[in-house]
PDB file of C-alpha atoms in Angstrom:
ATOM      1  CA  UNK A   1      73.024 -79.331-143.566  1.00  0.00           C
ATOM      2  CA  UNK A   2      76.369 -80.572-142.945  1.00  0.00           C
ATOM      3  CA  UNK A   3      79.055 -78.663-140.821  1.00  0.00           C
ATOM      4  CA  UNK A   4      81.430 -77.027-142.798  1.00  0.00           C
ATOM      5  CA  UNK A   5      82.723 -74.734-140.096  1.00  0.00           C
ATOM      6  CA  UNK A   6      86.237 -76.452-139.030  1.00  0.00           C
ATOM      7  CA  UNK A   7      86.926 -76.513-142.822  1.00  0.00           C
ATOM      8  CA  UNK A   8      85.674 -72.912-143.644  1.00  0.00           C
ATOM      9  CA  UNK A   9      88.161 -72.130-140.932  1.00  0.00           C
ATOM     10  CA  UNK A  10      91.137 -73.371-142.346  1.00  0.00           C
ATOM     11  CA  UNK A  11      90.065 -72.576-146.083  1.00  0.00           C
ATOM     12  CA  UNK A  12      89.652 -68.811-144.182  1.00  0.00           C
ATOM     13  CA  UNK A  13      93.023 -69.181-142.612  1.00  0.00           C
ATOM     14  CA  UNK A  14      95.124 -70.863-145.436  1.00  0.00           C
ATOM     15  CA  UNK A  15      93.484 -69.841-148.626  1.00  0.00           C
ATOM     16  CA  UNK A  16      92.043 -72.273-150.617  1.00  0.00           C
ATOM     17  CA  UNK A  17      95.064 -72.719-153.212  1.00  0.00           C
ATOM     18  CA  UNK A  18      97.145 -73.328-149.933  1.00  0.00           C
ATOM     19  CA  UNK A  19      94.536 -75.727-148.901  1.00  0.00           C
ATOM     20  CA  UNK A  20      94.686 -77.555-152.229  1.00  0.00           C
ATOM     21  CA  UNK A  21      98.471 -77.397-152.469  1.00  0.00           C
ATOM     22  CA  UNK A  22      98.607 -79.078-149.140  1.00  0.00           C
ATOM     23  CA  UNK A  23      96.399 -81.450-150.050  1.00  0.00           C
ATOM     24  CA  UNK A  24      98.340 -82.272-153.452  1.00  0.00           C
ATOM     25  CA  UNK A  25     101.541 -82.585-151.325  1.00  0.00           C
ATOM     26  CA  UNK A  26     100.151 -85.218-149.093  1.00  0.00           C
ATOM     27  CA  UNK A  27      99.019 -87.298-151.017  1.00  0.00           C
ATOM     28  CA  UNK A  28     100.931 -89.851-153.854  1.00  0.00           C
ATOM     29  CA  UNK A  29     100.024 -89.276-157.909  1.00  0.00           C
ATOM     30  CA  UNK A  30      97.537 -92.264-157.741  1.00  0.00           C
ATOM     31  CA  UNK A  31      95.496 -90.664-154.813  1.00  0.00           C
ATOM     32  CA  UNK A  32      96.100 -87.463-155.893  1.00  0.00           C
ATOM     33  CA  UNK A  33      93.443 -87.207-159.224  1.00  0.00           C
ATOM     34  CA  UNK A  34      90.854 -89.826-157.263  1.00  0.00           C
ATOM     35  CA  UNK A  35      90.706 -87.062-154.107  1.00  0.00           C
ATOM     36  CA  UNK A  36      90.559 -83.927-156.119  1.00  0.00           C
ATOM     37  CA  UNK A  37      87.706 -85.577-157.849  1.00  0.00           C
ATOM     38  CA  UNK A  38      86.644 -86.607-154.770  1.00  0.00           C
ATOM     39  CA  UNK A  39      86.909 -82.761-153.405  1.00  0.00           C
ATOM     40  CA  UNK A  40      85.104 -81.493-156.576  1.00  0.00           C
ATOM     41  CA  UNK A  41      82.325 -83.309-155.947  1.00  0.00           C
ATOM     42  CA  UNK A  42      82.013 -82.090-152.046  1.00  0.00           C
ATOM     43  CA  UNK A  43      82.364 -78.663-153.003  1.00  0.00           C
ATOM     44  CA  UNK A  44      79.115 -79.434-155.604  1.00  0.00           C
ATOM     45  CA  UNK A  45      77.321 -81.011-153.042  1.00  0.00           C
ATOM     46  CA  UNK A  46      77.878 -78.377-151.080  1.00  0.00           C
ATOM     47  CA  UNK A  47      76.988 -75.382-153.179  1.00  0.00           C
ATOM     48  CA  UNK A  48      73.977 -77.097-153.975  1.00  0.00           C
ATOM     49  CA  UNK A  49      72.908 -77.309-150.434  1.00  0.00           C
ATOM     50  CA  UNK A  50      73.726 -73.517-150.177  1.00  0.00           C
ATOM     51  CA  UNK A  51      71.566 -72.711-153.515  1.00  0.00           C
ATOM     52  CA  UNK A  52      68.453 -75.040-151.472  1.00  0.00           C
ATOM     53  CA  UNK A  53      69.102 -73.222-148.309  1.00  0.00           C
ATOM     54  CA  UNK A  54      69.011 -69.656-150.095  1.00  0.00           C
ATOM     55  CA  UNK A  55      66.513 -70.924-152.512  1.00  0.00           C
ATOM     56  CA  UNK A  56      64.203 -72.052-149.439  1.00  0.00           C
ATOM     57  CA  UNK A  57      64.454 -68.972-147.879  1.00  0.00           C
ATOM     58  CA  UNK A  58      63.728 -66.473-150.467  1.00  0.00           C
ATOM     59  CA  UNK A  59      60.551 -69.155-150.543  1.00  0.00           C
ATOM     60  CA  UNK A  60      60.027 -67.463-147.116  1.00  0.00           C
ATOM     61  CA  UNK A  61      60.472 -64.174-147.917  1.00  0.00           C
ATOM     62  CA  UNK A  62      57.993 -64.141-150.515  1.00  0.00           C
TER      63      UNK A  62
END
């Protein structure tokens, strides 16, 4: 599983619409729809990995 910890920190600290309005603000109109895609599919991956991890260990508990 990948560490998600330093970004779970700032999403914590910021919010996540802060984090997301940060990242718009950054970045120029051409980058902006690529990354956000880019993001959306990280945060899928991720979930994904959390539905394994919780699927795995219900597994476990049975």
């Amino acid at each position: 599983m990948k560490n998600w910890s330093l970004f779970d920190e700032v999403v914590e600290i910021l919010g996540e619409e802060e984090v997301l309005l940060a990242l718009a603000k950054a970045l120029s109109s051409d980058e902006l729809n690529e990354n956000l895609a880019y993001i959306a599919r990280v945060y899928d991956i991720r979930e994904d990995e959390e539905e394994e991890e919780e699927d795995y260990l219900s597994y476990l508990e049975d």
